[in-house]
Amino acid sequence: MDTQHDNALAHALAAIPGPVPPSGVIHIVIPHTNRFTVVGNHLAQHAGLSLVAIGIGVHIQSLPAGSEISIKTLAARFPEGEVRIACALRELEAHGYLRRTRVRLAKGRVATRTVFCNQPGAVLRGGVVPGAPGAPVVAAAVRNPAPAPALVREHLRVPEPARVREPEPARVTEPEPTHVPEPTRVRELEPGLVREHIRVREPEPTAVAGARPAPVRLPAPTAPKQPRRPLPHPHALTPERRQAASALLADLRRHAVELVLSEEAVEELVPGVAAWLERDATTDAIRHALTADLPKPLKHPARLLRHRLTALLPPPLPGVHDLTAPRRAPVPPFQTCDGCERAFRSHEPGHCRDCRAPYGEAA
């Protein structure tokens, strides 16, 4: 099979007229007669799009109107994953080839409407304006009463440059019936048609007398920020604890060069360190909690230390009596019933529950 393909390419290469370039790609152009799509070089050779985005753009342009082009559908069709396909669709959106909008359907559901434009530059410059005199006629795809989120793509039939030929009697064509709200018609032109895709503005909904207006969804309010927790303070700030806390804060820059504090910041953070010392936390434990895993770069060291002194405050150490295991309640021993000789639990000997009634004993 490989030899046949090579021979066919060799014969096609020999039939190319003119000199063949010594290097680079050599095109063997065979005209298409059916199943082809015209793609502009502005998309195929776009300098700002990735190769995946260009390929997906060409694939979308070749699909008929109404085809499903969601991320999951494209991921099931091609070997690329959903992440790469989503990035490629965002690239096409950024360069004007693709537009995705959220629309509300008749029954209140929200769907995604996708519009692909094969030549966004012409639309932005005003070169193609639907409905203008002399503009190509647009043939819109027929939509169901409850449309699903799908691609909305329109086809334009643009004639080739006029050719000199004998005059023929003019043909009059009737407009094709469509179910689209806006009036559209299709005009048959010359062979060799070019397919164009443009954005078509959806008709504005008309108000119906007596109908209730659609509810307007407002964005959810932003959650209120929680107030900042106050810096912990000890029950009694003794001079010894103040001196130890101040020395520990000033010594932090020897262990982490980022923690250079001003005198004002040290005085503000002294009560927090004193609260840790009051709860029997050692200086090594406090220093490790304040200097471990510092962010890079550290912009506000005083704010970081304030947050850690507040959020990582340990509980007070439990007392000796708090660590003793609770005693179990004493379990009554087994006794033998004097009537039926059945075992039962009781502190005193006697009869079981079933034998107490005949003998008139209290429970």
Short mmCIF file of C-alpha atoms in Angstrom, two decimals:
data_model
loop_
_atom_site.label_atom_id
_atom_site.label_comp_id
_atom_site.label_asym_id
_atom_site.label_seq_id
_atom_site.Cartn_x
_atom_site.Cartn_y
_atom_site.Cartn_z
CA MET A 1 0.00 0.00 0.00
CA ASP A 2 2.87 2.43 0.82
CA THR A 3 4.44 1.83 -2.59
CA GLN A 4 1.20 2.63 -4.41
CA HIS A 5 0.80 5.88 -2.47
CA ASP A 6 4.41 6.89 -3.18
CA ASN A 7 4.00 6.15 -6.90
CA ALA A 8 0.80 8.21 -7.05
CA LEU A 9 2.48 11.16 -5.35
CA ALA A 10 5.49 10.83 -7.64
CA HIS A 11 3.27 10.94 -10.74
CA ALA A 12 1.35 13.93 -9.35
CA LEU A 13 4.63 15.70 -8.57
CA ALA A 14 5.93 15.10 -12.07
CA ALA A 15 2.77 16.66 -13.51
CA ILE A 16 3.32 19.98 -11.71
CA PRO A 17 4.24 22.62 -14.32
CA GLY A 18 7.13 24.96 -13.76
CA PRO A 19 10.16 24.68 -11.48
CA VAL A 20 9.75 22.91 -8.13
CA PRO A 21 11.14 24.70 -5.05
CA PRO A 22 14.29 23.01 -3.69
CA SER A 23 13.01 23.00 -0.09
CA GLY A 24 9.84 23.54 1.86
CA VAL A 25 6.36 22.28 1.17
CA ILE A 26 5.18 21.46 -2.34
CA HIS A 27 1.42 21.72 -2.90
CA ILE A 28 -0.43 19.22 -5.06
CA VAL A 29 -3.76 21.03 -5.57
CA ILE A 30 -6.75 18.95 -6.68
CA PRO A 31 -9.99 20.96 -6.95
CA HIS A 32 -12.84 19.83 -4.68
CA THR A 33 -16.23 19.14 -6.17
CA ASN A 34 -18.21 18.30 -2.99
CA ARG A 35 -17.86 18.15 0.80
CA PHE A 36 -15.45 21.08 1.19
CA THR A 37 -15.28 24.23 3.29
CA VAL A 38 -13.60 27.52 2.39
CA VAL A 39 -11.32 28.69 5.22
CA GLY A 40 -9.63 32.08 5.20
CA ASN A 41 -5.92 32.44 5.75
CA HIS A 42 -6.65 34.90 8.54
CA LEU A 43 -7.78 31.85 10.55
CA ALA A 44 -5.54 29.12 9.14
CA GLN A 45 -2.39 31.30 9.52
CA HIS A 46 -3.47 33.35 12.55
CA ALA A 47 -0.39 34.45 14.47
CA GLY A 48 -2.19 34.83 17.81
CA LEU A 49 -4.01 31.49 17.90
CA SER A 50 -2.62 28.14 18.96
CA LEU A 51 -2.67 25.16 16.64
CA VAL A 52 -5.47 23.56 18.69
CA ALA A 53 -7.59 26.72 18.44
CA ILE A 54 -7.06 26.92 14.66
CA GLY A 55 -8.01 23.26 14.24
CA ILE A 56 -11.15 23.60 16.36
CA GLY A 57 -12.11 26.77 14.48
CA VAL A 58 -11.81 24.98 11.14
CA HIS A 59 -13.79 22.02 12.50
CA ILE A 60 -16.61 24.26 13.77
CA GLN A 61 -16.72 26.11 10.45
CA SER A 62 -17.17 22.81 8.58
CA LEU A 63 -20.16 21.70 10.69
CA PRO A 64 -23.77 22.36 9.61
CA ALA A 65 -25.95 24.80 11.51
CA GLY A 66 -27.37 23.40 14.74
CA SER A 67 -24.48 21.01 15.46
CA GLU A 68 -23.51 20.48 19.08
CA ILE A 69 -20.07 21.95 19.88
CA SER A 70 -19.95 21.86 23.66
CA ILE A 71 -16.67 21.13 25.41
CA LYS A 72 -17.74 17.57 26.29
CA THR A 73 -18.85 16.90 22.71
CA LEU A 74 -15.53 18.09 21.25
CA ALA A 75 -13.57 16.15 23.90
CA ALA A 76 -15.43 12.96 22.95
CA ARG A 77 -14.68 13.59 19.25
CA PHE A 78 -10.95 14.49 19.51
CA PRO A 79 -8.06 13.13 21.61
CA GLU A 80 -7.48 16.52 23.30
CA GLY A 81 -8.86 16.87 26.82
CA GLU A 82 -11.53 19.24 28.08
CA VAL A 83 -8.96 21.70 29.49
CA ARG A 84 -7.16 22.21 26.17
CA ILE A 85 -10.44 22.45 24.24
CA ALA A 86 -11.80 25.02 26.73
CA CYS A 87 -8.61 27.10 26.35
CA ALA A 88 -8.90 26.93 22.55
CA LEU A 89 -12.53 28.10 22.62
CA ARG A 90 -11.54 31.03 24.84
CA GLU A 91 -8.84 31.95 22.29
CA LEU A 92 -11.43 31.96 19.50
CA GLU A 93 -13.68 34.14 21.67
CA ALA A 94 -10.87 36.60 22.36
CA HIS A 95 -10.19 37.05 18.63
CA GLY A 96 -13.87 37.45 17.64
CA TYR A 97 -14.43 34.10 15.89
CA LEU A 98 -16.70 32.69 18.60
CA ARG A 99 -19.33 34.17 20.86
CA ARG A 100 -21.18 32.35 23.66
CA THR A 101 -24.10 34.00 25.42
CA ARG A 102 -26.61 32.85 28.02
CA VAL A 103 -30.23 33.07 26.87
CA ARG A 104 -33.49 32.26 28.60
CA LEU A 105 -35.79 29.78 26.85
CA ALA A 106 -39.56 29.77 26.78
CA LYS A 107 -40.02 27.56 29.88
CA GLY A 108 -37.58 29.52 32.02
CA ARG A 109 -34.52 27.36 31.35
CA VAL A 110 -31.18 29.01 30.63
CA ALA A 111 -29.15 27.77 27.66
CA THR A 112 -25.86 28.70 26.02
CA ARG A 113 -26.10 30.07 22.47
CA THR A 114 -22.95 29.79 20.37
CA VAL A 115 -22.34 31.93 17.28
CA PHE A 116 -19.34 31.38 14.99
CA CYS A 117 -18.17 34.05 12.55
CA ASN A 118 -15.72 32.92 9.88
CA GLN A 119 -14.54 36.48 9.14
CA PRO A 120 -14.83 38.70 12.21
CA GLY A 121 -12.73 41.44 10.67
CA ALA A 122 -15.29 42.07 7.93
CA VAL A 123 -18.12 42.30 10.47
CA LEU A 124 -16.19 44.74 12.65
CA ARG A 125 -15.33 46.92 9.63
CA GLY A 126 -18.95 46.86 8.45
CA GLY A 127 -18.13 44.93 5.29
CA VAL A 128 -20.98 42.43 5.80
CA VAL A 129 -24.18 43.84 7.26
CA PRO A 130 -27.24 41.56 7.16
CA GLY A 131 -30.29 43.25 5.70
CA ALA A 132 -28.44 46.07 3.92
CA PRO A 133 -29.18 46.77 0.23
CA GLY A 134 -26.96 44.67 -1.98
CA ALA A 135 -25.76 42.50 0.92
CA PRO A 136 -25.81 38.70 0.56
CA VAL A 137 -29.05 37.09 1.70
CA VAL A 138 -28.81 35.04 4.87
CA ALA A 139 -30.46 31.62 5.21
CA ALA A 140 -31.15 30.91 8.86
CA ALA A 141 -31.49 27.46 10.33
CA VAL A 142 -34.99 26.42 11.45
CA ARG A 143 -35.27 26.29 15.24
CA ASN A 144 -37.56 24.08 17.27
CA PRO A 145 -40.17 25.64 19.63
CA ALA A 146 -37.89 24.82 22.59
CA PRO A 147 -34.35 25.19 21.20
CA ALA A 148 -31.48 23.46 22.90
CA PRO A 149 -28.13 25.18 23.37
CA ALA A 150 -26.44 24.68 20.01
CA LEU A 151 -24.41 26.45 17.38
CA VAL A 152 -26.24 29.14 15.42
CA ARG A 153 -24.45 29.47 12.12
CA GLU A 154 -25.72 31.17 9.00
CA HIS A 155 -24.75 30.44 5.39
CA LEU A 156 -24.21 33.08 2.77
CA ARG A 157 -24.10 32.38 -0.89
CA VAL A 158 -21.65 34.79 -2.55
CA PRO A 159 -21.18 34.65 -6.34
CA GLU A 160 -17.81 34.42 -8.00
CA PRO A 161 -16.57 37.28 -10.20
CA ALA A 162 -18.87 37.80 -13.19
CA ARG A 163 -18.02 35.84 -16.31
CA VAL A 164 -18.66 36.85 -19.87
CA ARG A 165 -21.35 34.59 -21.29
CA GLU A 166 -24.40 34.67 -23.43
CA PRO A 167 -27.51 36.29 -21.92
CA GLU A 168 -30.05 33.91 -20.45
CA PRO A 169 -33.65 34.58 -19.49
CA ALA A 170 -33.91 35.75 -15.91
CA ARG A 171 -35.19 33.24 -13.41
CA VAL A 172 -37.44 34.27 -10.58
CA THR A 173 -37.30 32.19 -7.43
CA GLU A 174 -39.84 32.15 -4.66
CA PRO A 175 -38.74 32.69 -1.05
CA GLU A 176 -38.46 29.48 0.91
CA PRO A 177 -40.79 29.18 3.94
CA THR A 178 -39.01 29.24 7.28
CA HIS A 179 -40.09 29.20 10.90
CA VAL A 180 -37.74 31.98 11.94
CA PRO A 181 -39.50 35.06 13.36
CA GLU A 182 -37.58 37.45 11.11
CA PRO A 183 -38.33 37.21 7.35
CA THR A 184 -35.52 35.53 5.45
CA ARG A 185 -35.18 34.34 1.90
CA VAL A 186 -32.70 32.36 -0.15
CA ARG A 187 -31.61 33.49 -3.60
CA GLU A 188 -30.01 30.98 -5.97
CA LEU A 189 -26.80 32.38 -7.48
CA GLU A 190 -24.10 31.12 -9.76
CA PRO A 191 -22.16 27.85 -9.25
CA GLY A 192 -19.02 27.90 -7.18
CA LEU A 193 -20.53 29.24 -4.00
CA VAL A 194 -18.58 30.42 -0.97
CA ARG A 195 -20.02 29.72 2.45
CA GLU A 196 -19.87 32.60 4.92
CA HIS A 197 -20.86 32.62 8.60
CA ILE A 198 -21.96 35.83 10.27
CA ARG A 199 -23.55 36.85 13.52
CA VAL A 200 -27.30 37.30 13.30
CA ARG A 201 -29.00 39.44 15.91
CA GLU A 202 -31.86 37.62 17.60
CA PRO A 203 -35.30 39.28 17.38
CA GLU A 204 -36.36 41.20 20.43
CA PRO A 205 -39.22 39.55 22.36
CA THR A 206 -42.55 41.28 21.89
CA ALA A 207 -44.67 42.12 24.91
CA VAL A 208 -47.93 40.16 25.20
CA ALA A 209 -50.92 41.84 26.79
CA GLY A 210 -51.68 40.38 30.20
CA ALA A 211 -48.45 38.35 30.39
CA ARG A 212 -46.38 38.52 33.54
CA PRO A 213 -42.90 39.95 33.01
CA ALA A 214 -40.01 37.53 33.36
CA PRO A 215 -38.35 37.69 36.77
CA VAL A 216 -35.09 39.61 36.84
CA ARG A 217 -32.28 37.73 38.55
CA LEU A 218 -30.02 39.96 40.55
CA PRO A 219 -26.47 38.91 41.45
CA ALA A 220 -26.09 37.33 44.84
CA PRO A 221 -24.95 39.83 47.46
CA THR A 222 -21.37 39.55 48.55
CA ALA A 223 -20.95 37.72 51.81
CA PRO A 224 -20.14 40.17 54.60
CA LYS A 225 -16.60 40.04 55.87
CA GLN A 226 -16.18 38.74 59.37
CA PRO A 227 -14.74 41.25 61.81
CA ARG A 228 -11.10 40.78 62.65
CA ARG A 229 -10.55 38.89 65.87
CA PRO A 230 -8.90 40.97 68.58
CA LEU A 231 -5.37 40.27 69.69
CA PRO A 232 -5.38 38.02 72.79
CA HIS A 233 -4.43 39.64 76.11
CA PRO A 234 -3.32 37.95 79.32
CA HIS A 235 -5.29 38.20 82.54
CA ALA A 236 -2.35 39.95 84.19
CA LEU A 237 0.45 41.57 82.14
CA THR A 238 3.29 41.44 84.64
CA PRO A 239 6.59 43.25 84.04
CA GLU A 240 8.38 39.89 83.70
CA ARG A 241 6.03 38.71 80.95
CA ARG A 242 6.23 42.09 79.17
CA GLN A 243 10.02 41.92 79.17
CA ALA A 244 10.08 38.31 77.94
CA ALA A 245 7.52 39.01 75.18
CA SER A 246 9.34 42.13 73.99
CA ALA A 247 12.68 40.32 73.89
CA LEU A 248 11.21 37.39 71.95
CA LEU A 249 9.67 39.68 69.31
CA ALA A 250 12.85 41.72 68.86
CA ASP A 251 14.90 38.49 68.55
CA LEU A 252 12.79 37.09 65.68
CA ARG A 253 14.95 38.80 63.01
CA ARG A 254 17.88 36.57 64.02
CA HIS A 255 15.85 33.50 63.01
CA ALA A 256 14.03 35.01 60.00
CA VAL A 257 15.40 38.09 58.25
CA GLU A 258 11.92 38.99 56.97
CA LEU A 259 10.60 39.58 60.50
CA VAL A 260 12.11 43.00 61.12
CA LEU A 261 9.64 44.82 63.39
CA SER A 262 9.47 48.44 64.42
CA GLU A 263 9.27 49.49 68.09
CA GLU A 264 5.62 50.41 67.63
CA ALA A 265 4.83 46.97 66.19
CA VAL A 266 6.66 45.25 69.06
CA GLU A 267 4.66 47.22 71.64
CA GLU A 268 1.43 46.33 69.86
CA LEU A 269 2.21 42.59 69.72
CA VAL A 270 3.55 42.25 73.30
CA PRO A 271 0.10 41.40 74.84
CA GLY A 272 -0.38 38.56 72.33
CA VAL A 273 2.96 36.93 73.18
CA ALA A 274 2.26 37.45 76.89
CA ALA A 275 -1.04 35.56 76.48
CA TRP A 276 0.90 32.62 75.04
CA LEU A 277 3.38 32.75 77.94
CA GLU A 278 0.48 32.84 80.40
CA ARG A 279 -0.76 29.56 78.92
CA ASP A 280 2.62 27.92 79.64
CA ALA A 281 3.84 28.02 76.03
CA THR A 282 7.64 27.87 75.79
CA THR A 283 9.65 30.49 73.93
CA ASP A 284 10.82 27.86 71.41
CA ALA A 285 7.22 26.88 70.66
CA ILE A 286 6.20 30.54 70.19
CA ARG A 287 9.21 31.23 67.97
CA HIS A 288 8.50 28.17 65.80
CA ALA A 289 4.83 29.13 65.40
CA LEU A 290 5.78 32.67 64.30
CA THR A 291 8.68 31.85 61.93
CA ALA A 292 7.65 28.56 60.29
CA ASP A 293 6.51 28.53 56.63
CA LEU A 294 6.72 32.27 55.96
CA PRO A 295 5.26 33.45 52.62
CA LYS A 296 7.61 34.68 49.91
CA PRO A 297 7.73 37.65 49.62
CA LEU A 298 6.51 38.87 53.01
CA LYS A 299 5.06 42.39 52.68
CA HIS A 300 3.58 43.02 56.14
CA PRO A 301 5.41 41.07 58.88
CA ALA A 302 3.53 42.74 61.76
CA ARG A 303 0.14 41.77 60.28
CA LEU A 304 1.29 38.17 59.79
CA LEU A 305 2.49 37.89 63.39
CA ARG A 306 -0.75 39.40 64.67
CA HIS A 307 -2.78 36.85 62.69
CA ARG A 308 -0.70 33.90 63.91
CA LEU A 309 -0.78 35.03 67.54
CA THR A 310 -4.57 35.23 67.31
CA ALA A 311 -5.41 32.20 65.16
CA LEU A 312 -2.86 29.75 66.66
CA LEU A 313 -3.41 30.64 70.33
CA PRO A 314 -3.16 27.32 72.26
CA PRO A 315 -5.66 26.41 74.99
CA PRO A 316 -4.60 26.52 78.64
CA LEU A 317 -2.80 23.43 79.91
CA PRO A 318 -5.13 21.05 81.72
CA GLY A 319 -4.61 20.37 85.42
CA VAL A 320 -3.48 17.10 86.94
CA HIS A 321 -7.00 16.16 88.03
CA ASP A 322 -8.34 16.86 84.52
CA LEU A 323 -6.10 14.15 83.05
CA THR A 324 -7.26 11.34 85.37
CA ALA A 325 -9.60 8.82 83.79
CA PRO A 326 -13.18 8.91 85.15
CA ARG A 327 -14.12 6.05 87.46
CA ARG A 328 -16.73 3.60 86.35
CA ALA A 329 -19.83 3.19 88.44
CA PRO A 330 -19.73 -0.02 90.56
CA VAL A 331 -21.53 -2.93 88.92
CA PRO A 332 -23.95 -4.91 91.18
CA PRO A 333 -22.84 -8.52 91.71
CA PHE A 334 -24.75 -11.57 90.59
CA GLN A 335 -27.22 -13.15 93.02
CA THR A 336 -29.15 -16.46 92.81
CA CYS A 337 -32.92 -16.21 93.05
CA ASP A 338 -34.31 -18.08 96.08
CA GLY A 339 -37.44 -19.04 94.12
CA CYS A 340 -36.39 -20.06 90.58
CA GLU A 341 -32.61 -20.17 91.15
CA ARG A 342 -32.03 -17.80 88.19
CA ALA A 343 -29.07 -15.39 88.27
CA PHE A 344 -29.74 -11.68 88.56
CA ARG A 345 -27.77 -8.56 89.54
CA SER A 346 -28.45 -7.06 92.95
CA HIS A 347 -26.54 -5.77 95.94
CA GLU A 348 -28.54 -7.97 98.31
CA PRO A 349 -29.72 -11.60 97.96
CA GLY A 350 -33.41 -12.35 97.44
CA HIS A 351 -35.77 -13.00 94.54
CA CYS A 352 -35.54 -11.97 90.85
CA ARG A 353 -37.93 -9.58 89.15
CA ASP A 354 -40.39 -12.31 88.09
CA CYS A 355 -40.55 -13.92 91.56
CA ARG A 356 -41.01 -10.71 93.58
CA ALA A 357 -44.74 -10.34 92.78
CA PRO A 358 -45.84 -13.75 94.18
CA TYR A 359 -43.83 -13.14 97.36
CA GLY A 360 -44.96 -9.48 97.65
CA GLU A 361 -41.45 -8.04 97.74
CA ALA A 362 -40.69 -4.49 96.68
CA ALA A 363 -38.54 -3.91 93.62
#
